[in-house]
mmCIF file with all atom_site columns, C-alpha atoms in Angstrom:
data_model
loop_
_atom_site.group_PDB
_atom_site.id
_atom_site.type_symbol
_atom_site.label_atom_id
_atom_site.label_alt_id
_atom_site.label_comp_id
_atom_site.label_asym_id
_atom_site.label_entity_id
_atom_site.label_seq_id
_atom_site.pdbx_PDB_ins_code
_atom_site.Cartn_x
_atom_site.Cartn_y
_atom_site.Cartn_z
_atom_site.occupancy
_atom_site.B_iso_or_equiv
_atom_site.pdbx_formal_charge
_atom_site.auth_seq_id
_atom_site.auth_comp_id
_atom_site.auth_asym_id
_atom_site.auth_atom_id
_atom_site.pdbx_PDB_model_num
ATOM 1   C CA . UNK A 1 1   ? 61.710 -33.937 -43.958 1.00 0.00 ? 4   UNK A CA 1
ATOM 2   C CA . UNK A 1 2   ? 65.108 -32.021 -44.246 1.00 0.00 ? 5   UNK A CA 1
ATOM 3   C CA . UNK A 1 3   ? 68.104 -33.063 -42.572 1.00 0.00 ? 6   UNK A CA 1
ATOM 4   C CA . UNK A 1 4   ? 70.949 -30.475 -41.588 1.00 0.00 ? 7   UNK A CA 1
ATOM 5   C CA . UNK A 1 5   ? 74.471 -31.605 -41.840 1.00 0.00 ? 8   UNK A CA 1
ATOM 6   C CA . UNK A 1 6   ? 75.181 -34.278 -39.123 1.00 0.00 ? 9   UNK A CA 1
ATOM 7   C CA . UNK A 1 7   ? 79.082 -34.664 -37.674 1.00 0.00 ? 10  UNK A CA 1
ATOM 8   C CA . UNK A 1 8   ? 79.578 -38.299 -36.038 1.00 0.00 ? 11  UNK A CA 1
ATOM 9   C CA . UNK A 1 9   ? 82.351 -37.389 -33.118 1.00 0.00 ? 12  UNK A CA 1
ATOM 10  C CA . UNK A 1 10  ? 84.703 -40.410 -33.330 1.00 0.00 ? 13  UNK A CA 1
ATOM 11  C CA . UNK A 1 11  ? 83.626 -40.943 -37.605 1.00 0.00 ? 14  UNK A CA 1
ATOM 12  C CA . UNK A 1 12  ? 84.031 -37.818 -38.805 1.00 0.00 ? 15  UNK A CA 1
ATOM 13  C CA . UNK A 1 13  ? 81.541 -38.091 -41.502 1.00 0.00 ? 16  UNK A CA 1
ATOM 14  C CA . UNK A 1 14  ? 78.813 -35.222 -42.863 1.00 0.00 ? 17  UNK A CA 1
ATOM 15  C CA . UNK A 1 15  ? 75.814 -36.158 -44.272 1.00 0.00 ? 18  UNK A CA 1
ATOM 16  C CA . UNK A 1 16  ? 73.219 -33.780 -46.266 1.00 0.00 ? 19  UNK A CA 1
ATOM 17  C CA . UNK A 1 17  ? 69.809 -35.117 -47.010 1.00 0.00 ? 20  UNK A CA 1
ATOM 18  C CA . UNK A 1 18  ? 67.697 -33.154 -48.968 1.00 0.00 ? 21  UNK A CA 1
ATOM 19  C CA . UNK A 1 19  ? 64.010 -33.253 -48.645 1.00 0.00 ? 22  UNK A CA 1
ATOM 20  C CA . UNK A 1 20  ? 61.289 -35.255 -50.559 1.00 0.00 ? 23  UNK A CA 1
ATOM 21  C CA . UNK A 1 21  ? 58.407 -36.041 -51.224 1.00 0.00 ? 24  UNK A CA 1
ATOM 22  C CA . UNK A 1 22  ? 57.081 -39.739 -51.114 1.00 0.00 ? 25  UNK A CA 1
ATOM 23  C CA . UNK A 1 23  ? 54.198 -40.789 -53.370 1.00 0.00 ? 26  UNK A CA 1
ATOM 24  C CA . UNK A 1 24  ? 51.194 -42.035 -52.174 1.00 0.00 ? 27  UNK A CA 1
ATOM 25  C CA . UNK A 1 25  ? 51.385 -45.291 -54.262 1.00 0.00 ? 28  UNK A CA 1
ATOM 26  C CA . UNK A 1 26  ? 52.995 -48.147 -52.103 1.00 0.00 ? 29  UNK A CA 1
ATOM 27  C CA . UNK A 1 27  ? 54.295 -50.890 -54.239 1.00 0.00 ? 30  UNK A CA 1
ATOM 28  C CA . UNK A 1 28  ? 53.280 -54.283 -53.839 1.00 0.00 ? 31  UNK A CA 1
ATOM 29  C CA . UNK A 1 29  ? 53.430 -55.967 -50.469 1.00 0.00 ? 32  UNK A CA 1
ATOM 30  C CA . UNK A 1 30  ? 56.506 -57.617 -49.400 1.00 0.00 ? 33  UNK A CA 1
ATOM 31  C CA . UNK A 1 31  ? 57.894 -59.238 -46.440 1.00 0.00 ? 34  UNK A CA 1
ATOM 32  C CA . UNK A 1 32  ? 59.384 -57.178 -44.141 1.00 0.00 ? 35  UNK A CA 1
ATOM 33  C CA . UNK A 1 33  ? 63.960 -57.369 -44.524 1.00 0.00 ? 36  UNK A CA 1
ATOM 34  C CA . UNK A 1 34  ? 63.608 -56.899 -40.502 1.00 0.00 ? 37  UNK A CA 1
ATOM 35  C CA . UNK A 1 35  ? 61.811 -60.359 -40.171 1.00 0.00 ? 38  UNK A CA 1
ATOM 36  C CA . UNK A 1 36  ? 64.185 -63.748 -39.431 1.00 0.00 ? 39  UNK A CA 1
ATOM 37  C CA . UNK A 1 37  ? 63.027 -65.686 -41.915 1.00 0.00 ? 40  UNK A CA 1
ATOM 38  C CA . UNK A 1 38  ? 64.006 -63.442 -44.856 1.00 0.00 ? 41  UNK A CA 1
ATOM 39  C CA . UNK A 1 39  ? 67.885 -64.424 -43.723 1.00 0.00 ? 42  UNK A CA 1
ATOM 40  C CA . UNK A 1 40  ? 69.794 -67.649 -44.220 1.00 0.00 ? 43  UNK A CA 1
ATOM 41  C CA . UNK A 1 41  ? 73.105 -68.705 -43.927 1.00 0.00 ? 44  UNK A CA 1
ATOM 42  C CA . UNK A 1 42  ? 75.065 -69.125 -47.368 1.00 0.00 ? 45  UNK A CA 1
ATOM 43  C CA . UNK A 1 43  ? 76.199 -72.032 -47.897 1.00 0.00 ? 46  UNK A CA 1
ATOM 44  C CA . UNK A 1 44  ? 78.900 -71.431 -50.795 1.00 0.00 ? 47  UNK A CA 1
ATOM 45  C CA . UNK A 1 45  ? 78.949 -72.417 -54.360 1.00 0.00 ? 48  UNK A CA 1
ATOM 46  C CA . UNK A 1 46  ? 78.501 -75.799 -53.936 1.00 0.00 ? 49  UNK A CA 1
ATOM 47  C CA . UNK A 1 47  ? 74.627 -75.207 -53.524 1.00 0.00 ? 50  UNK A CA 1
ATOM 48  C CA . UNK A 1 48  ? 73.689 -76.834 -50.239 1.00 0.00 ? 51  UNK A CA 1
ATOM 49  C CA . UNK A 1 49  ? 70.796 -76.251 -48.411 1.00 0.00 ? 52  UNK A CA 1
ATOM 50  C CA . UNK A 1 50  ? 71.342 -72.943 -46.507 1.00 0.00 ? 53  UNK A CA 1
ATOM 51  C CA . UNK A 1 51  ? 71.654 -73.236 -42.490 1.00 0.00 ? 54  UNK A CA 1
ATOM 52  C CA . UNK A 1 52  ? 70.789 -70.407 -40.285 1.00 0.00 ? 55  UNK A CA 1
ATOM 53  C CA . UNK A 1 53  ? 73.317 -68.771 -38.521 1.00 0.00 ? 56  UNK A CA 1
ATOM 54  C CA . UNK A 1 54  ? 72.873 -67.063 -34.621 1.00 0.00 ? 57  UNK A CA 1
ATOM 55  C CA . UNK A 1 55  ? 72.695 -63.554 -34.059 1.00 0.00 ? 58  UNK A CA 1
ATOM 56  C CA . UNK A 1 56  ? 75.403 -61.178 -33.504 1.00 0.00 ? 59  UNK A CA 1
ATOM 57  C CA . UNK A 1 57  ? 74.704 -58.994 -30.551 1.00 0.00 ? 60  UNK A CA 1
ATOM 58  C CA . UNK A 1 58  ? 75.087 -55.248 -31.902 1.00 0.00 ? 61  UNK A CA 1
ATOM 59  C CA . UNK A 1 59  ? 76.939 -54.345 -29.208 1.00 0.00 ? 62  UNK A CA 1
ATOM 60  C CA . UNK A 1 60  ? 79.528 -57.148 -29.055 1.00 0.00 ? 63  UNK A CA 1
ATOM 61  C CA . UNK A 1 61  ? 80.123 -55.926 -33.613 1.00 0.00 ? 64  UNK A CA 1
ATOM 62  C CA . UNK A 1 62  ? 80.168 -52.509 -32.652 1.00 0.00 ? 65  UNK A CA 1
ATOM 63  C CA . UNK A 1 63  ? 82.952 -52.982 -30.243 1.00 0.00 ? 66  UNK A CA 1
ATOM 64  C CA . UNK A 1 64  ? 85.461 -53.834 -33.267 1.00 0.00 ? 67  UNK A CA 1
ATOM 65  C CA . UNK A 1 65  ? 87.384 -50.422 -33.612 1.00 0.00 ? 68  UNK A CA 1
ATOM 66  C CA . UNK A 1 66  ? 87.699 -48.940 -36.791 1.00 0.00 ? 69  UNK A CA 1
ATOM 67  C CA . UNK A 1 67  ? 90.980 -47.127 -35.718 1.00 0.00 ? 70  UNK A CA 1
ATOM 68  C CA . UNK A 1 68  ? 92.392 -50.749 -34.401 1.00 0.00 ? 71  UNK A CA 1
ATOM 69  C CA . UNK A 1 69  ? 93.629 -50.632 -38.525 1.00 0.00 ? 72  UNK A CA 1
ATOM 70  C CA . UNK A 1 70  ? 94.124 -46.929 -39.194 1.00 0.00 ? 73  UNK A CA 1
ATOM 71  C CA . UNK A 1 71  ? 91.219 -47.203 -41.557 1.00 0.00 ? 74  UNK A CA 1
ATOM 72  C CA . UNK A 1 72  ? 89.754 -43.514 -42.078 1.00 0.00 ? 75  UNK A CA 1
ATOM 73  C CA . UNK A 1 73  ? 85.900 -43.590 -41.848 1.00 0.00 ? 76  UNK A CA 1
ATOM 74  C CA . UNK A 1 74  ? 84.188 -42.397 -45.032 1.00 0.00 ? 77  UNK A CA 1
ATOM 75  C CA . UNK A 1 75  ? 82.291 -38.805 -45.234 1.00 0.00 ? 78  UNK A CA 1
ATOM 76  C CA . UNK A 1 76  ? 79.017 -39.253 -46.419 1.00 0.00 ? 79  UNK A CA 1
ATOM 77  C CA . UNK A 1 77  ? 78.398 -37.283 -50.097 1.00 0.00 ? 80  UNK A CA 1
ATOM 78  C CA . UNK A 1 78  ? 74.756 -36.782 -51.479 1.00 0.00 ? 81  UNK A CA 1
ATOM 79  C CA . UNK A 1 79  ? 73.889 -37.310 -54.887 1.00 0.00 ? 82  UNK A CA 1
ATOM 80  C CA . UNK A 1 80  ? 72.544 -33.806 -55.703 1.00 0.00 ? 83  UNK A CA 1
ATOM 81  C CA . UNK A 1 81  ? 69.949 -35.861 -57.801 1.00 0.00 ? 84  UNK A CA 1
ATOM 82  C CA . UNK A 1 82  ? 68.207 -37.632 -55.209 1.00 0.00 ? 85  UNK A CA 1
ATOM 83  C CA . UNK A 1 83  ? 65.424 -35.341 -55.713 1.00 0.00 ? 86  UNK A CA 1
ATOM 84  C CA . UNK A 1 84  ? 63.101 -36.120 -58.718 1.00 0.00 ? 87  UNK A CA 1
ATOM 85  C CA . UNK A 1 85  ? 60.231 -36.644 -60.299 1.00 0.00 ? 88  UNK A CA 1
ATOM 86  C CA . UNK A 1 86  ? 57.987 -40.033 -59.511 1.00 0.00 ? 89  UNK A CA 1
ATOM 87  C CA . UNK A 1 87  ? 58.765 -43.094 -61.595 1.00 0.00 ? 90  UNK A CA 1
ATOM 88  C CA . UNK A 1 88  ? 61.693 -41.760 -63.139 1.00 0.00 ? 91  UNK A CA 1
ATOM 89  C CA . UNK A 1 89  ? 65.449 -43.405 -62.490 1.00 0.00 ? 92  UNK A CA 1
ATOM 90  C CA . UNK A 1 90  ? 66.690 -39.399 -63.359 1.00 0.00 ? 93  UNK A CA 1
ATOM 91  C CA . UNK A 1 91  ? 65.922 -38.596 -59.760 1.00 0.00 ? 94  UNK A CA 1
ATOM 92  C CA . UNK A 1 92  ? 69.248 -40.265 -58.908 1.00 0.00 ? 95  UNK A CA 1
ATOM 93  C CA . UNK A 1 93  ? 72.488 -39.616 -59.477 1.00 0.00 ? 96  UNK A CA 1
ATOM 94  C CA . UNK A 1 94  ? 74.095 -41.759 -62.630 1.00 0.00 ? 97  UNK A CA 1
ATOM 95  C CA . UNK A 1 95  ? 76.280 -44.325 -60.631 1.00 0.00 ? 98  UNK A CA 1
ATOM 96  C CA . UNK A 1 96  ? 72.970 -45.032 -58.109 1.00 0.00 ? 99  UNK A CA 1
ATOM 97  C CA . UNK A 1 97  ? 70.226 -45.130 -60.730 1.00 0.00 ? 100 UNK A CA 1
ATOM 98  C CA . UNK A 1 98  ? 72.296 -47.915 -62.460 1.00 0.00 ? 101 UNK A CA 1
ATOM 99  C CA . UNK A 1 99  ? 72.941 -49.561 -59.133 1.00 0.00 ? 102 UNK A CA 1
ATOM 100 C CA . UNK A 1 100 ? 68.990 -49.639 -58.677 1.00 0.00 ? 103 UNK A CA 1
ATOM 101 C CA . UNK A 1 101 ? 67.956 -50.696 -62.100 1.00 0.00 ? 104 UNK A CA 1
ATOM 102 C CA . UNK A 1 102 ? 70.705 -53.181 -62.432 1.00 0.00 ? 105 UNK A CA 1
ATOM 103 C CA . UNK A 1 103 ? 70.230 -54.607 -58.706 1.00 0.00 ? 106 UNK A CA 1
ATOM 104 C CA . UNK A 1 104 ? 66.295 -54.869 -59.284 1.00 0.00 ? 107 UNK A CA 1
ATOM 105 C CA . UNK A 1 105 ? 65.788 -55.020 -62.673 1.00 0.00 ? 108 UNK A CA 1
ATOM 106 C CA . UNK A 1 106 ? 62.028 -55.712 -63.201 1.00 0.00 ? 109 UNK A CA 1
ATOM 107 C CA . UNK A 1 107 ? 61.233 -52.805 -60.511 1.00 0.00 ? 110 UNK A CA 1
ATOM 108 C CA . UNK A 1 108 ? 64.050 -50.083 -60.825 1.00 0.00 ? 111 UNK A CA 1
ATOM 109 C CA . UNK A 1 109 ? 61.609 -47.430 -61.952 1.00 0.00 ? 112 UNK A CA 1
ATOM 110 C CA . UNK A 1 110 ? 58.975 -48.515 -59.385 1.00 0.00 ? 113 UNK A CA 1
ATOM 111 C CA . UNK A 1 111 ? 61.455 -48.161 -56.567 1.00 0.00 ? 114 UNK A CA 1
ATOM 112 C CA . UNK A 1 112 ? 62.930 -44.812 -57.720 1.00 0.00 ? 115 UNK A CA 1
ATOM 113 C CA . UNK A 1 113 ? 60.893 -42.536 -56.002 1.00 0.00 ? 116 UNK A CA 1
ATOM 114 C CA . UNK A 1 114 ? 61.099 -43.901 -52.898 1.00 0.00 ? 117 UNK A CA 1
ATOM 115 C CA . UNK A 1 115 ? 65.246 -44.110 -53.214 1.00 0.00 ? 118 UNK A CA 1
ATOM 116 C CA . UNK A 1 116 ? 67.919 -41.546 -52.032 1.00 0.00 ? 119 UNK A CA 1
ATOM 117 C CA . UNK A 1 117 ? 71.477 -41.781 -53.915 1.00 0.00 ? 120 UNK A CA 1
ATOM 118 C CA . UNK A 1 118 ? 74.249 -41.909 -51.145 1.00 0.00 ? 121 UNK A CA 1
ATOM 119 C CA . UNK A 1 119 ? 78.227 -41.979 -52.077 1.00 0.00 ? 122 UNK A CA 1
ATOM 120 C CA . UNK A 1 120 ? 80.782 -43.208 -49.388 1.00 0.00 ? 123 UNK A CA 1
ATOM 121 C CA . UNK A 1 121 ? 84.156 -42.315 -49.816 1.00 0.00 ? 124 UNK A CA 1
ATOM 122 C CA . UNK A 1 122 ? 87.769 -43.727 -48.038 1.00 0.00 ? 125 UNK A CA 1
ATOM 123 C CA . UNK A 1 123 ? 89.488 -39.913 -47.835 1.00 0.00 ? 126 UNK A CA 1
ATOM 124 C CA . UNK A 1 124 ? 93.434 -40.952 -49.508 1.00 0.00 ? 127 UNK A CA 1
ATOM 125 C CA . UNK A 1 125 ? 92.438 -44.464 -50.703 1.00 0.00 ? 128 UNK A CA 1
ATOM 126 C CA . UNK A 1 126 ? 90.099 -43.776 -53.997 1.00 0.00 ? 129 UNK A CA 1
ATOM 127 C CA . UNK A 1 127 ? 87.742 -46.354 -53.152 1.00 0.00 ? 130 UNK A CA 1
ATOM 128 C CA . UNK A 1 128 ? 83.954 -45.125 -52.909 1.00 0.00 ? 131 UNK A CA 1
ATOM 129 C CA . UNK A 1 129 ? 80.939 -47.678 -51.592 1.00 0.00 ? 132 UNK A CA 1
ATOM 130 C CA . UNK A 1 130 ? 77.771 -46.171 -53.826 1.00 0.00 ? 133 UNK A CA 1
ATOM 131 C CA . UNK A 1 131 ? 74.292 -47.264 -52.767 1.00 0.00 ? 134 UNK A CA 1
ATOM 132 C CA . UNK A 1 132 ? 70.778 -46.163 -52.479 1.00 0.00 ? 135 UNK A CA 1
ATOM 133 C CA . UNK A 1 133 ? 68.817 -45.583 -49.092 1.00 0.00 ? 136 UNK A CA 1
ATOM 134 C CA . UNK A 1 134 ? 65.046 -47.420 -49.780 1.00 0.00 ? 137 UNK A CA 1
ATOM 135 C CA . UNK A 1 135 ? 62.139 -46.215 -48.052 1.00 0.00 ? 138 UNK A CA 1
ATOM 136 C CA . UNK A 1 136 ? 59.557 -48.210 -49.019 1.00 0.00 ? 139 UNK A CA 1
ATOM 137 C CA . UNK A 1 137 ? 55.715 -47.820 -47.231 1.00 0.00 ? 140 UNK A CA 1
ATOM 138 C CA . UNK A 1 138 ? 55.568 -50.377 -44.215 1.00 0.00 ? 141 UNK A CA 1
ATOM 139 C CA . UNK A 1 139 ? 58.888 -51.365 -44.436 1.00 0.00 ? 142 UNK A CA 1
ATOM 140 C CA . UNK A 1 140 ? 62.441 -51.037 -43.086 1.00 0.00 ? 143 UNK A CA 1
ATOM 141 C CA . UNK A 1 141 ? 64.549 -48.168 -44.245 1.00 0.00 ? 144 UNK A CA 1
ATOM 142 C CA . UNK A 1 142 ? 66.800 -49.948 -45.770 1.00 0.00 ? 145 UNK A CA 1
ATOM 143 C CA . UNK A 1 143 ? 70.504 -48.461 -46.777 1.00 0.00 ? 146 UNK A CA 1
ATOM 144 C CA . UNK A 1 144 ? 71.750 -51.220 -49.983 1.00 0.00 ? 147 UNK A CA 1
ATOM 145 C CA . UNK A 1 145 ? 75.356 -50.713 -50.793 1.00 0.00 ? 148 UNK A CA 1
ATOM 146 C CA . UNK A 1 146 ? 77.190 -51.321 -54.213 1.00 0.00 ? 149 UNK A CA 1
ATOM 147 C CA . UNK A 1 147 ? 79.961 -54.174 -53.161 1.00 0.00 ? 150 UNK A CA 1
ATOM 148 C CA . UNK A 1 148 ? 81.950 -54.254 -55.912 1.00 0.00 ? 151 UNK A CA 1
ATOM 149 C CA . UNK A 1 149 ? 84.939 -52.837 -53.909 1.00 0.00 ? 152 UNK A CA 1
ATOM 150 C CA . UNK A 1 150 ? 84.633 -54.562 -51.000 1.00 0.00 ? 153 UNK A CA 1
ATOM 151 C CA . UNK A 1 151 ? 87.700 -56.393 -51.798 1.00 0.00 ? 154 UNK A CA 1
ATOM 152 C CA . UNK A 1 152 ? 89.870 -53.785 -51.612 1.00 0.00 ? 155 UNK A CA 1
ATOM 153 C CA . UNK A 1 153 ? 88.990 -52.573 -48.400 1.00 0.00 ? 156 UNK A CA 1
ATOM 154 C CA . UNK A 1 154 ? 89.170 -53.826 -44.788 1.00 0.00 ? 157 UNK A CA 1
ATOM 155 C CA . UNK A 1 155 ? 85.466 -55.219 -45.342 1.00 0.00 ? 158 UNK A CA 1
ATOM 156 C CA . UNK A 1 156 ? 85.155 -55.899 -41.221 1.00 0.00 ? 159 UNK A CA 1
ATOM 157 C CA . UNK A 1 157 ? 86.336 -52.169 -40.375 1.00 0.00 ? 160 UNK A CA 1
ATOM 158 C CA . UNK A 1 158 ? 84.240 -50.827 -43.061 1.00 0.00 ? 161 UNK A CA 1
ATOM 159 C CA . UNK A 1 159 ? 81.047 -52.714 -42.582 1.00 0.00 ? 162 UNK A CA 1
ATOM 160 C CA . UNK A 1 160 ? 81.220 -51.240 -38.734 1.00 0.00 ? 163 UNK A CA 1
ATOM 161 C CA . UNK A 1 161 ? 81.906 -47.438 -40.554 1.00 0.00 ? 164 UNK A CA 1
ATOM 162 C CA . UNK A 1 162 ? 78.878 -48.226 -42.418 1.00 0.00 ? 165 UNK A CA 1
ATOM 163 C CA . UNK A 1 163 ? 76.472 -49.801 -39.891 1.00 0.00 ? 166 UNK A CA 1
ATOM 164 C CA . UNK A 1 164 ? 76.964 -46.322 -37.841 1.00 0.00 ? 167 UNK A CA 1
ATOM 165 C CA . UNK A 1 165 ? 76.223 -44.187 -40.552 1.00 0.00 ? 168 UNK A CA 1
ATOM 166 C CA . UNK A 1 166 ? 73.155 -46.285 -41.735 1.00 0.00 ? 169 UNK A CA 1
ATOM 167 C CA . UNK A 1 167 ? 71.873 -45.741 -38.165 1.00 0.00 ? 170 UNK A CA 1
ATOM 168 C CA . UNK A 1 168 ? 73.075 -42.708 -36.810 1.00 0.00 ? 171 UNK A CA 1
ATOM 169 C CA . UNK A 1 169 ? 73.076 -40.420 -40.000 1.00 0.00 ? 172 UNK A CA 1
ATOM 170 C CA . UNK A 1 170 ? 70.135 -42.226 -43.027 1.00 0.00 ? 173 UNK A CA 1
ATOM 171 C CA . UNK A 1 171 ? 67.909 -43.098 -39.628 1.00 0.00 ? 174 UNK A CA 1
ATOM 172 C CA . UNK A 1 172 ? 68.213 -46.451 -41.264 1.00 0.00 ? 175 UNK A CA 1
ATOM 173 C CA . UNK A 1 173 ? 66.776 -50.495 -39.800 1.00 0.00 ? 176 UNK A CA 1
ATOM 174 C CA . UNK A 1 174 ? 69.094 -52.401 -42.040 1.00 0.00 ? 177 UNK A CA 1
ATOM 175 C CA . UNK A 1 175 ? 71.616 -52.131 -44.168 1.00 0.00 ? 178 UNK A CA 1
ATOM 176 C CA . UNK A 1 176 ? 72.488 -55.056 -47.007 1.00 0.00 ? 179 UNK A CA 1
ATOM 177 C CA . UNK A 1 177 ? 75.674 -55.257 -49.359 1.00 0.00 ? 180 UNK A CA 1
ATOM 178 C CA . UNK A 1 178 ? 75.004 -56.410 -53.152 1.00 0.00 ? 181 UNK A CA 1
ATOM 179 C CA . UNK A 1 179 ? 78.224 -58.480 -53.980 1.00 0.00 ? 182 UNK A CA 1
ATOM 180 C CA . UNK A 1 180 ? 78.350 -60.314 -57.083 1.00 0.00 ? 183 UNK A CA 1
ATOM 181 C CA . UNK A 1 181 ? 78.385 -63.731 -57.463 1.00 0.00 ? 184 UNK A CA 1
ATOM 182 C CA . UNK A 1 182 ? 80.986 -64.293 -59.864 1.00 0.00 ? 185 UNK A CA 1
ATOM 183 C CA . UNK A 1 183 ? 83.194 -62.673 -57.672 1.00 0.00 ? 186 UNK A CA 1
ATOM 184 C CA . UNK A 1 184 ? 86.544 -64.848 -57.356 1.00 0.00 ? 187 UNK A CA 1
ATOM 185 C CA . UNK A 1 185 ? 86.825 -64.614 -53.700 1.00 0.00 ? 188 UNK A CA 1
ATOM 186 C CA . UNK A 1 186 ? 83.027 -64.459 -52.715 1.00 0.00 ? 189 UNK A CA 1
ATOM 187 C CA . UNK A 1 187 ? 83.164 -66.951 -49.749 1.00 0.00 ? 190 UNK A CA 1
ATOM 188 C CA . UNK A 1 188 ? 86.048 -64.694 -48.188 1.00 0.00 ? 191 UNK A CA 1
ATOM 189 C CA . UNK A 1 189 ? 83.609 -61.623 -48.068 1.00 0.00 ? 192 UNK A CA 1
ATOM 190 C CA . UNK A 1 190 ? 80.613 -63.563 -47.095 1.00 0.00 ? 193 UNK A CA 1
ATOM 191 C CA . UNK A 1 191 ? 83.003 -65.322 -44.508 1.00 0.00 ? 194 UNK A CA 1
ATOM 192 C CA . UNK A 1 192 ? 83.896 -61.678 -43.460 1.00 0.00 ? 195 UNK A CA 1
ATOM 193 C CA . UNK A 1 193 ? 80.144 -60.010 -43.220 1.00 0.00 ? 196 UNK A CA 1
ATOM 194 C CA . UNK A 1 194 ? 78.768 -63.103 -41.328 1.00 0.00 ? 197 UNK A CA 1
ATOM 195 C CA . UNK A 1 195 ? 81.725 -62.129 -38.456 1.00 0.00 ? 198 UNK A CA 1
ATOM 196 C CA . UNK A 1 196 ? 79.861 -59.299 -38.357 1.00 0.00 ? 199 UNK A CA 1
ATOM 197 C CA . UNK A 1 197 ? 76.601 -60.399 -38.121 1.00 0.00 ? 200 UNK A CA 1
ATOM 198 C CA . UNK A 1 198 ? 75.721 -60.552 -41.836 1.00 0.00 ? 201 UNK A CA 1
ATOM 199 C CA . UNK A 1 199 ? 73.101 -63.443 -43.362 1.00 0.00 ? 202 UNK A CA 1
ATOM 200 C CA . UNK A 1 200 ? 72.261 -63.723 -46.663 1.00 0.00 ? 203 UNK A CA 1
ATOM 201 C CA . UNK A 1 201 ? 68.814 -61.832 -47.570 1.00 0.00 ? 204 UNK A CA 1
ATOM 202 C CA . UNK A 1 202 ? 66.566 -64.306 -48.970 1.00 0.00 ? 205 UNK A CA 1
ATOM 203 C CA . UNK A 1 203 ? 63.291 -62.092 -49.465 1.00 0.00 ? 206 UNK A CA 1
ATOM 204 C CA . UNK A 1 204 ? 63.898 -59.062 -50.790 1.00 0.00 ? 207 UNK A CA 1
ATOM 205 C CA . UNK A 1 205 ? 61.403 -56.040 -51.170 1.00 0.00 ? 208 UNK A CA 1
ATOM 206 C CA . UNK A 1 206 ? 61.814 -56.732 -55.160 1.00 0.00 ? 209 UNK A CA 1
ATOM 207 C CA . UNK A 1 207 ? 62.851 -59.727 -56.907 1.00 0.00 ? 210 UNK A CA 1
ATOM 208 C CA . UNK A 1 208 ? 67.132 -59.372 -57.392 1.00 0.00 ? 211 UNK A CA 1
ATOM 209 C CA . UNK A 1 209 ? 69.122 -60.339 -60.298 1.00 0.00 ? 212 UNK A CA 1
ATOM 210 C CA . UNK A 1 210 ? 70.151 -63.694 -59.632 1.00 0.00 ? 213 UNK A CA 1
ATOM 211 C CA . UNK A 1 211 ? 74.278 -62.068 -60.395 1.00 0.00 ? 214 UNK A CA 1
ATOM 212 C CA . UNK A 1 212 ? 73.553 -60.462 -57.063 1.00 0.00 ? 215 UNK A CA 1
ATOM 213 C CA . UNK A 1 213 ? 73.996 -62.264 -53.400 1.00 0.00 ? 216 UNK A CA 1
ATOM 214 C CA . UNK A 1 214 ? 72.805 -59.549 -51.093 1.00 0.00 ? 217 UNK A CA 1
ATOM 215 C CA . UNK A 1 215 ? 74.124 -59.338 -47.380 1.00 0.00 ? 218 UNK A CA 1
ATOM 216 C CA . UNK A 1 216 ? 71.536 -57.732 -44.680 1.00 0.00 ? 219 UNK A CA 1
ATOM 217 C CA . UNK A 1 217 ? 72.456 -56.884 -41.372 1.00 0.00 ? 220 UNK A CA 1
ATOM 218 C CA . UNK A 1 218 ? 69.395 -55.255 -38.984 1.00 0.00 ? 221 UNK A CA 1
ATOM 219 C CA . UNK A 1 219 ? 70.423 -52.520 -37.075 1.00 0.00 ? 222 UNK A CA 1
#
């Protein structure tokens, strides 16, 4: 499937996808990211048993105005290596395969060929949210975004950026944030996503490194 560039009228993004070719090995089944149960509330470091949180209607977080802070929505930027060879992390770009290897250690290679590299940049700020789009057999097209800069950004403004673009320009059903756990002010970001909508992805498509806390919102 090829994918011409794509302007959003209010985000002012572009987005290129170049085609590919999925394998016809699925990986191992996995529960689906789009079902409830694979969410739970967070409860903090203190290690309490998780409580689940209600849903956000979409329309009611879409309503939050990214222009409300001035914030300038993020142009989409291919990796020109997101086309590759099967079962080989040099299919993505350097920043993304490291992402995918480092956020699923055991199953970076096996999840390679089904991944597209996708930069996000903040035009005049510096700050760039790297991720992967998944497209895994029989499950959700998933768009997983590097966190590590989510402090340094208006996470709530961005998150709403980045929920439009996961929909409107990857054609994607979720999108989840990796932030690491050691992060200082952790509760303040998960406090932030969960305004949103966000819950805390308990089943993953491949087992996580336990650094990771990854944030899934369905689309």
């Amino acid at each position: 499937m090829s994918l011409g560039p794509h302007v959003h009228p209010h985000l002012q993004t572009s987005f290129v996808a170049p085609p590919y070719s999925y394998p016809p090995t699925p990986p191992p089944e996995e529960v689906s990211l789009s079902q409830s149960a694979e969410f739970c509330h967070f409860a903090g470091p203190s290690g309490s048993a998780p409580r689940a949180i209600p849903e956000v209607n979409a329309q009611v977080r879409r309503a939050t105005s990214v222009s409300t802070t001035g914030l300038a929505t993020p142009p989409l930027t291919p990796d020109n290596g997101a086309e590759g060879g099967a079962g080989s992390l040099s299919a993505l770009g350097a920043k993304q395969s490291a992402f995918l290897s480092t956020l699923f250690p055991r199953n970076g290679l096996r999840a390679a060929p089904y991944a597209k590299s996708v930069s996000i940049s903040t035009p005049g700020t510096g700050f760039t949210f790297d991720g992967v789009v998944l497209s895994l057999p029989g499950k959700p097209k998933t768009f997983y975004v590097d966190g590590k800069c989510a402090a340094t950004v208006n996470l709530r403004e961005s998150i709403v950026a980045l929920l439009d673009l996961a929909d409107e320009q990857l054609g994607c059903n979720a999108l989840v944030i990796a932030l690491e756990r050691s992060s200082a002010v952790l509760g303040d970001l998960l406090h932030s996503l969960m305004y949103v909508g966000g819950q805390v992805v308990t089943k993953p498509p491949f087992p996580t490194d336990p650094a990771f806390v990854l944030v899934g919102m369905e689309i």
